[in-house]
Amino acid sequence: MITEKILVLDFGGQYNQLIARRVRDESVYAEILPYTAPIERIKEGNYKGIIFTGGPNSVYDEESPHYTADILELGVPVLGICYGCQLIAYMRNGEVATAPVSEYGKIEFEVQTDSPLFKGIDKNSIVWMSHTDYISKAPEGYRVTGITADCPCASMENNEKKIYAVQFHPEVTHCQFGQQILHNFLYEICECKGDWVMDSFIDTTVAELREQIGNKKVILGLSGGVDSAVTAALVSKAVGKQLTCVFVDHGLMRLNEGDEVENTFVKLFDMNFVRVNCGDVFLEKLKDVTDPEEKRKIIGTEFYRVFWDEVKRNADEGFFAQGTIYPDCIESGKGDADTIKTHHNKVRMPDDVSFEGIIEPLKSLFKDEVRRVGEMLGIPRELVWRQPFPGPGLGVRIIGSITREKIRILQQADAIFREEMEKGGYAENLSQYFAVITDLKSVGVMGDHRTYERLLVLRAVTTDNFMTADWARIPYELLAKASSRITNEVRGINRVAYDITSKPPATVEWE
Ligand code: XMP
């Protein structure tokens, strides 16, 4: 049971999720609400503390998000970060102005006075700044607690009312004592005890699932991805064979992946496992289709049809479970406040299917928490740390028409590249790496023979969020080994290239 919660009030800053994750790293549950959330909702939340996030450039911009100053009178401790810091000054009639010198990046910060927020941190340290406005005069009742060379009020507080504000970003790793500052806010100021731990999450969730499901059936679509896998493991722990997992193998999985998913779940977890092998049907539908969007559409439509036909065969009552996670549900503080982020992981149900309810046991977890829960439930590391893999599978990594032969070549070459990358120690350091088969053929030579075979491309990227990405600088020796093994071991490839394009202008996937 979680008894303590922190509210991250989102004013549109880019680090809102990161702040919540850092709080949770301190074993305290944090949730995010947009700045448009009414104060009654905040009062009802019984929060132990509130963090105002960063946001736009200036509190004076007409469009800038604001909040009623009553929030500072709730008796709940507040920490304002960056824009959130300036907002507190503005709400309390301090002065916010354009800074003569904007600060960006690593900046030296000096603590001026004793403060519970800075307990245990050095007098001089490095913080992460990103601002063009600054507080030129702290409000009445507030004292300046820290400065930088260009910022006369880099932090301030009203200790009596437990309102704290920092111009810098403690949540980013470049901030030397950032995690300690958040820890101090949570434990010294909000007096949290730290009850957000994953084993108690598992126990509580399993108990709740048992209560909710009773003796009814549950059905879940397994994709082989981490979210649906962990959902399956949790529900299985709660109700065993009442759970049926449907795994649609469209024949576009990586080498042996379908069998690995099946073996893992059949061996390790108590459940009914239904695998639908329909590679042939997909191939037939995709015959001679070369347009990438068309391919995606066919794979999506066919998948939907096969999956729901199978679901209807297995259960038409009880519950439907899915692996929705917290970032799919957060209401954003950016732009139109009423828009909820697209729930891309939520499944659209056909009209003729009706379940008693939907079960989403991971909907309060961030991805790294889902992985921790997965490991604790005994799901193998390869699956828990699996790279993102697109829904249409290898279908987006085969240029031109999709044929059995191209799938075979790609599966074998991709497996070799991944094996070499793993041997080289890149499995946990790189975001994503894979092979792509093109439609281009070129002349080569093998022994005394001329060959005319396909070009294979290797792609490896580093990224934080997949919106932008850079190509990974992996060693030539590793590329040489992969290239040599692929051309020797995989029939049908006589040339290998490495993709050295970032996103933008390219995308991660080739399709
Ligand atoms: P792009 O190619 O758009 O890919 O730069 C960004 C990230 O998204 C993954 N991706 C998908 N994931 N369904 C998914 O679940 C899809 O249809 C899909 N398409 C791309 C891609 O692998 C990369 O991680």
XYZ file of C-alpha atoms and ligand atoms in Angstrom:
535
model
C 0.000 0.000 0.000
C 1.361 3.437 -0.839
C 0.509 5.925 1.857
C 2.587 8.864 0.623
C 2.534 10.613 -2.711
C 4.341 13.544 -4.262
C 2.670 15.667 -6.912
C 4.709 16.856 -9.881
C 2.698 19.792 -11.196
C 3.535 20.103 -14.861
C 3.990 23.570 -16.317
C 5.087 22.188 -19.676
C 8.775 21.618 -18.982
C 10.652 18.941 -20.865
C 11.794 17.124 -17.714
C 8.428 16.501 -16.002
C 8.645 12.718 -16.312
C 12.263 12.732 -15.294
C 11.402 14.569 -12.059
C 8.773 11.947 -11.200
C 11.198 9.133 -11.960
C 13.920 10.670 -9.779
C 11.423 10.973 -6.913
C 10.467 7.337 -7.358
C 14.162 6.411 -7.359
C 14.033 7.687 -3.776
C 11.257 5.144 -3.025
C 8.527 7.765 -2.924
C 5.562 7.516 -5.304
C 5.191 10.530 -7.609
C 2.427 11.357 -10.026
C 2.156 14.068 -12.644
C -0.797 16.399 -13.134
C -1.103 19.277 -15.588
C -1.137 22.839 -14.216
C -4.807 22.985 -15.203
C -5.738 20.495 -12.473
C -8.119 22.304 -10.073
C -6.913 22.951 -6.553
C -9.703 20.740 -5.132
C -8.219 17.791 -6.985
C -4.824 18.600 -5.506
C -6.266 18.879 -1.994
C -7.966 15.505 -2.400
C -4.651 13.948 -3.421
C -3.300 14.326 0.143
C 0.157 14.904 -1.222
C 3.172 14.979 1.066
C 4.805 17.533 -1.206
C 4.368 19.351 -4.511
C 7.032 20.007 -7.141
C 6.496 22.720 -9.760
C 8.278 21.738 -12.971
C 10.101 23.914 -15.458
C 8.122 25.493 -18.276
C 8.273 28.223 -20.908
C 10.686 31.131 -20.946
C 8.936 33.777 -18.925
C 6.196 34.121 -16.313
C 5.244 37.357 -18.104
C 4.457 35.736 -21.471
C 0.748 36.018 -22.111
C 0.404 32.340 -22.817
C 2.511 31.197 -19.879
C 0.906 28.722 -17.481
C 0.100 30.019 -14.004
C -1.531 28.648 -10.869
C -3.525 30.214 -8.081
C -1.252 31.354 -5.243
C -3.542 29.455 -2.823
C -1.452 26.407 -3.597
C 1.311 27.926 -1.470
C -1.080 28.086 1.502
C -2.141 24.427 1.627
C 0.431 23.638 4.316
C 2.003 21.167 1.877
C 5.743 21.669 1.172
C 6.524 22.988 -2.308
C 9.685 22.798 -4.411
C 9.810 25.009 -7.496
C 12.250 24.106 -10.235
C 13.447 26.593 -12.922
C 10.232 28.167 -14.279
C 8.516 26.764 -11.172
C 11.014 28.707 -9.053
C 10.282 31.974 -10.874
C 6.574 31.297 -10.614
C 6.810 31.174 -6.819
C 8.640 34.532 -6.846
C 5.973 35.951 -9.173
C 3.069 34.596 -7.069
C 4.568 36.167 -3.941
C 5.346 39.532 -5.543
C 9.069 39.103 -5.882
C 10.746 40.416 -9.036
C 11.406 38.319 -12.097
C 13.346 39.937 -14.948
C 15.304 39.097 -18.061
C 18.737 38.019 -16.853
C 21.609 40.157 -18.205
C 23.385 36.857 -18.832
C 21.392 33.702 -19.618
C 22.851 30.600 -18.085
C 22.861 27.315 -19.915
C 24.545 24.057 -18.979
C 26.925 23.332 -16.123
C 27.287 26.330 -13.809
C 29.046 26.746 -10.476
C 26.616 27.192 -7.602
C 27.399 28.455 -4.112
C 25.281 27.687 -1.045
C 24.824 30.868 1.021
C 23.106 29.678 4.179
C 22.127 26.561 6.039
C 19.072 25.032 4.429
C 17.390 21.660 4.951
C 17.296 21.421 1.152
C 21.080 21.526 0.925
C 21.915 19.236 3.824
C 25.036 17.202 3.060
C 26.014 19.024 -0.133
C 29.245 20.964 -0.681
C 29.292 24.754 -0.392
C 30.391 24.916 -4.055
C 29.082 22.496 -6.618
C 28.010 22.174 -10.256
C 24.359 22.593 -11.176
C 22.499 22.430 -14.507
C 20.955 25.698 -15.647
C 18.718 26.614 -18.552
C 17.084 30.024 -18.209
C 16.804 33.483 -19.723
C 14.771 35.115 -16.915
C 15.879 35.132 -13.306
C 14.658 36.283 -9.899
C 16.073 39.777 -9.508
C 14.540 40.233 -6.056
C 13.276 37.501 -3.739
C 9.750 38.057 -2.347
C 9.206 39.290 1.171
C 9.537 36.473 3.692
C 11.925 34.574 1.428
C 15.666 34.400 1.850
C 18.240 33.694 -0.821
C 19.969 30.403 -0.091
C 22.317 30.108 -3.056
C 23.877 32.120 -5.898
C 25.878 31.721 -9.082
C 28.162 34.281 -10.762
C 25.263 35.587 -12.874
C 22.278 34.720 -10.726
C 21.876 36.640 -7.435
C 19.017 34.329 -6.391
C 19.763 30.852 -7.692
C 17.753 29.370 -4.832
C 15.443 30.755 -2.167
C 13.137 29.560 0.570
C 10.517 30.347 3.119
C 11.420 27.732 5.669
C 8.489 28.477 7.940
C 5.959 27.807 5.136
C 8.152 25.053 3.686
C 8.347 26.654 0.255
C 11.641 26.054 -1.592
C 12.782 27.092 -5.035
C 15.821 26.384 -7.189
C 16.607 28.069 -10.491
C 18.587 25.004 -11.638
C 17.458 21.472 -12.530
C 18.249 18.987 -9.728
C 16.625 16.169 -11.723
C 19.268 16.013 -14.478
C 22.332 13.883 -13.883
C 24.714 16.758 -14.699
C 23.598 18.434 -11.479
C 26.247 17.233 -9.022
C 24.088 16.993 -5.901
C 20.728 16.970 -7.658
C 19.602 13.598 -6.334
C 20.666 14.587 -2.794
C 18.631 17.787 -3.072
C 15.541 15.828 -4.122
C 16.237 13.345 -1.327
C 16.402 16.217 1.167
C 13.140 17.674 -0.074
C 11.405 14.317 0.285
C 12.870 13.141 3.564
C 13.995 16.284 5.462
C 11.173 18.570 4.386
C 8.175 16.434 3.361
C 9.044 13.824 6.023
C 8.453 10.898 3.693
C 9.275 7.396 4.898
C 9.834 5.823 1.460
C 7.163 3.179 0.909
C 7.341 2.933 -2.899
C 9.256 -0.328 -3.285
C 8.742 -2.829 -6.046
C 8.242 -5.949 -3.943
C 5.396 -4.368 -2.069
C 4.034 -3.171 -5.439
C 3.955 -6.800 -6.600
C 2.276 -8.077 -3.408
C -0.340 -5.322 -3.400
C -1.086 -5.623 -7.117
C -1.416 -9.401 -6.980
C -3.828 -9.113 -4.039
C -5.879 -6.450 -5.867
C -5.986 -8.520 -9.048
C -7.247 -11.565 -7.127
C -9.947 -9.493 -5.526
C -11.006 -7.871 -8.800
C -10.896 -10.985 -10.991
C -12.464 -13.442 -8.535
C -13.020 -16.697 -10.396
C -13.522 -15.086 -13.807
C -11.325 -15.465 -16.863
C -8.719 -12.979 -18.106
C -7.419 -12.667 -21.637
C -4.225 -10.875 -22.671
C -2.424 -10.289 -25.948
C 1.294 -11.084 -25.707
C 3.527 -9.297 -28.179
C 6.871 -10.498 -26.882
C 7.564 -6.952 -25.651
C 8.366 -6.176 -22.037
C 5.085 -4.475 -21.041
C 2.768 -7.293 -22.083
C 5.220 -9.867 -20.703
C 5.280 -8.286 -17.250
C 1.494 -7.862 -17.275
C 1.173 -11.562 -18.098
C 3.542 -12.546 -15.299
C 1.649 -10.446 -12.740
C -1.784 -11.709 -13.732
C -0.477 -15.272 -13.835
C 0.880 -14.887 -10.310
C -2.534 -13.667 -9.220
C -4.896 -16.106 -10.942
C -2.818 -18.776 -12.727
C -4.803 -20.746 -15.298
C -7.703 -18.312 -15.312
C -5.371 -16.301 -17.589
C -5.168 -17.049 -21.299
C -2.438 -15.332 -23.291
C -2.838 -15.048 -27.032
C 0.385 -14.688 -28.981
C -0.007 -13.942 -32.683
C 3.148 -14.974 -34.538
C 2.951 -13.124 -37.841
C 6.155 -14.698 -39.096
C 7.926 -11.337 -38.953
C 9.631 -11.882 -35.611
C 13.395 -12.077 -35.236
C 15.202 -15.428 -35.515
C 13.651 -17.987 -33.103
C 11.838 -15.211 -31.233
C 8.392 -16.806 -31.468
C 9.696 -20.051 -29.948
C 11.554 -18.153 -27.235
C 8.423 -16.269 -26.208
C 6.416 -19.483 -26.135
C 9.050 -21.430 -24.154
C 9.446 -18.652 -21.604
C 5.771 -18.359 -20.842
C 4.818 -22.000 -21.031
C 7.742 -23.052 -18.821
C 7.882 -20.264 -16.302
C 4.316 -19.185 -15.750
C 1.076 -20.861 -14.911
C -1.378 -19.860 -17.656
C -3.025 -21.035 -20.855
C -0.850 -20.060 -23.780
C -2.307 -19.881 -27.257
C 0.049 -19.310 -30.154
C -1.421 -18.495 -33.526
C 1.072 -19.190 -36.295
C -0.121 -17.245 -39.269
C 3.052 -16.315 -41.160
C 1.661 -17.822 -44.364
C -1.518 -15.755 -44.231
C 0.498 -12.565 -43.709
C 2.859 -13.424 -46.564
C -0.066 -14.027 -48.870
C -1.655 -10.683 -47.966
C 1.671 -8.881 -48.388
C 2.527 -10.466 -51.740
C 3.979 -7.895 -54.180
C 3.180 -4.968 -51.869
C 6.098 -2.525 -51.849
C 4.688 0.701 -50.409
C 5.787 1.010 -46.751
C 2.528 2.512 -45.484
C 0.502 -0.075 -47.346
C 2.575 -2.840 -45.785
C 2.067 -1.390 -42.313
C -1.673 -1.115 -42.927
C -1.970 -4.716 -44.093
C 0.050 -6.057 -41.173
C -1.962 -3.955 -38.691
C -5.355 -4.954 -40.094
C -4.491 -8.624 -40.373
C -3.043 -8.696 -36.884
C -6.170 -7.127 -35.468
C -8.415 -9.609 -37.242
C -6.417 -12.711 -36.258
C -6.016 -11.558 -32.658
C -9.680 -10.787 -32.039
C -10.879 -13.958 -33.787
C -8.698 -15.899 -31.402
C -9.816 -13.885 -28.386
C -13.452 -14.533 -29.242
C -12.709 -18.241 -29.500
C -11.165 -18.239 -26.030
C -13.273 -15.900 -23.968
C -16.211 -13.623 -24.435
C -16.607 -12.658 -20.815
C -14.401 -11.847 -17.862
C -11.567 -9.351 -18.179
C -9.247 -8.059 -20.846
C -5.732 -7.223 -19.634
C -3.237 -4.959 -21.313
C 0.235 -3.582 -20.691
C -0.511 0.142 -20.576
C 2.231 1.963 -18.648
C 2.306 5.341 -16.895
C 3.737 7.480 -19.742
C 0.734 6.344 -21.869
C -1.656 7.868 -19.330
C -0.072 11.148 -18.250
C -2.145 14.227 -18.897
C 0.246 16.721 -20.380
C 0.818 20.251 -19.082
C 1.887 21.335 -22.569
C -0.333 22.903 -25.192
C -4.014 22.113 -25.066
C -4.382 21.035 -21.497
C -7.402 18.879 -22.114
C -5.698 16.596 -24.568
C -4.581 13.357 -23.110
C -1.491 11.840 -24.677
C -2.295 9.377 -27.407
C -2.755 6.028 -25.755
C -0.803 4.181 -28.380
C -0.583 1.080 -26.224
C -4.288 0.919 -25.572
C -6.043 -1.650 -27.657
C -9.034 -0.700 -29.784
C -11.752 -3.285 -29.271
C -14.143 -4.495 -31.966
C -17.782 -3.564 -31.365
C -18.945 -7.156 -30.941
C -16.591 -7.834 -28.037
C -17.596 -6.912 -24.536
C -15.658 -7.593 -21.396
C -16.596 -6.980 -17.817
C -13.586 -4.753 -17.390
C -10.107 -3.825 -18.500
C -7.126 -4.655 -16.332
C -4.025 -2.482 -16.580
C -1.799 -3.443 -13.654
C 1.238 -1.457 -14.902
C -0.535 1.808 -15.481
C 1.264 3.582 -12.642
C 4.764 2.413 -13.616
C 7.541 3.945 -15.683
C 9.398 1.657 -18.083
C 12.387 1.173 -15.778
C 10.022 0.187 -12.964
C 8.250 -2.273 -15.275
C 11.648 -3.840 -15.965
C 12.463 -4.079 -12.251
C 9.117 -5.788 -11.597
C 9.765 -8.128 -14.556
C 13.135 -9.172 -13.150
C 11.644 -9.737 -9.715
C 8.951 -11.947 -11.231
C 11.629 -14.105 -12.855
C 11.228 -13.090 -16.493
C 14.575 -13.723 -18.267
C 16.864 -10.707 -18.677
C 16.847 -10.918 -22.494
C 13.126 -10.350 -22.487
C 13.062 -7.740 -19.741
C 15.800 -5.680 -21.411
C 14.574 -6.318 -24.918
C 15.118 -3.478 -27.367
C 12.066 -1.742 -28.752
C 10.743 -3.783 -31.646
C 8.133 -2.316 -33.966
C 4.665 -3.879 -34.014
C 4.934 -4.707 -37.746
C 8.175 -6.522 -36.886
C 10.691 -7.226 -39.618
C 8.039 -5.999 -42.032
C 9.456 -2.475 -41.593
C 13.036 -3.692 -42.105
C 12.481 -5.318 -45.476
C 12.617 -2.810 -48.301
C 10.384 -3.614 -51.246
C 8.153 -6.666 -51.296
C 8.228 -9.103 -48.404
C 9.146 -12.663 -49.380
C 9.995 -15.802 -47.431
C 13.548 -15.623 -48.786
C 14.086 -12.012 -47.655
C 12.723 -12.829 -44.195
C 15.143 -15.770 -43.916
C 18.132 -13.658 -44.981
C 17.225 -10.825 -42.643
C 16.584 -13.090 -39.649
C 19.952 -14.807 -40.047
C 21.955 -11.649 -40.686
C 20.229 -9.748 -37.878
C 20.937 -12.592 -35.432
C 24.653 -12.524 -36.332
C 24.887 -8.749 -35.912
C 23.081 -8.859 -32.564
C 25.305 -11.715 -31.389
C 28.466 -9.769 -32.254
C 27.121 -6.624 -30.601
C 26.322 -8.565 -27.449
C 29.783 -10.158 -27.428
C 31.233 -6.659 -27.788
C 29.365 -5.556 -24.653
C 26.878 -3.286 -26.426
C 23.684 -4.996 -25.307
C 23.066 -2.699 -22.390
C 24.732 0.453 -23.703
C 22.976 1.023 -26.983
C 19.347 1.827 -27.528
C 18.728 -0.241 -30.597
C 20.689 -2.190 -33.206
C 19.464 -4.365 -36.047
C 19.849 -5.273 -39.710
C 17.817 -4.128 -42.701
C 17.525 -5.894 -46.029
C 17.343 -3.678 -49.085
C 15.998 -4.355 -52.545
C 19.299 -3.358 -54.101
C 21.454 -5.986 -55.744
C 25.052 -5.431 -56.768
C 27.882 -7.362 -58.306
C 30.364 -9.183 -56.100
C 32.887 -11.941 -56.365
C 33.085 -15.195 -54.449
C 35.962 -17.567 -55.244
C 36.110 -17.440 -59.023
C 32.461 -16.630 -59.427
C 30.656 -13.425 -60.093
C 27.735 -12.907 -57.701
C 24.728 -10.648 -57.968
C 23.204 -10.482 -54.517
C 21.536 -8.171 -52.067
C 22.854 -5.299 -49.965
C 22.329 -5.611 -46.211
C 22.483 -2.563 -43.953
C 23.435 -2.539 -40.277
C 21.946 0.153 -38.039
C 22.829 0.977 -34.418
C 21.664 4.095 -32.598
C 21.970 5.941 -29.327
C 18.986 7.927 -28.120
C 17.187 9.044 -24.983
C 13.671 9.132 -26.313
C 13.631 7.954 -29.951
C 12.409 11.381 -31.124
C 15.985 12.109 -32.113
C 18.831 9.633 -32.380
C 22.471 9.463 -33.357
C 24.251 6.623 -35.119
C 26.439 4.662 -32.751
C 30.215 4.917 -33.113
C 30.911 1.219 -32.782
C 34.456 -0.057 -33.465
C 35.539 -0.931 -37.026
C 36.723 -4.336 -35.765
C 33.212 -5.207 -34.637
C 31.734 -4.072 -37.953
C 34.422 -6.042 -39.802
C 33.603 -9.209 -37.865
C 29.855 -8.823 -38.398
C 30.292 -8.087 -42.109
C 32.607 -11.017 -42.660
C 30.369 -13.438 -40.784
C 27.230 -12.254 -42.569
C 28.688 -12.538 -46.073
C 30.152 -15.950 -45.248
C 27.256 -17.449 -43.347
C 24.163 -15.969 -44.952
C 23.323 -17.045 -48.465
C 22.016 -14.138 -50.526
C 24.149 -11.226 -49.210
C 27.352 -10.096 -50.908
C 27.668 -6.568 -49.500
C 27.164 -5.013 -46.058
C 26.879 -1.279 -45.255
C 26.647 0.608 -41.945
C 24.115 3.434 -41.671
C 25.813 6.666 -40.526
C 22.750 8.909 -40.499
C 21.225 10.501 -37.434
C 17.512 11.146 -36.844
C 16.595 13.645 -38.192
C 16.966 13.627 -41.163
C 16.621 9.823 -41.246
C 14.376 7.742 -38.992
C 15.599 4.885 -36.843
C 13.844 2.268 -38.951
C 14.253 1.843 -42.688
C 11.008 1.092 -44.365
P 11.440 5.726 -36.209
O 11.751 4.765 -37.315
O 10.113 6.384 -36.368
O 11.351 4.826 -34.887
O 12.555 6.707 -35.985
C 11.390 5.315 -33.579
C 11.241 4.131 -32.636
O 9.934 3.574 -32.754
C 10.024 2.199 -33.106
N 8.913 1.919 -34.020
C 7.775 1.303 -33.659
N 7.371 0.797 -32.480
N 5.333 0.122 -33.450
C 6.158 0.195 -32.384
O 5.775 -0.278 -31.302
C 5.656 0.606 -34.673
O 4.888 0.516 -35.616
C 6.946 1.224 -34.774
N 7.615 1.815 -35.803
C 8.804 2.245 -35.308
C 11.380 2.041 -33.740
O 11.842 0.698 -33.661
C 12.203 2.990 -32.924
O 12.546 2.401 -31.684
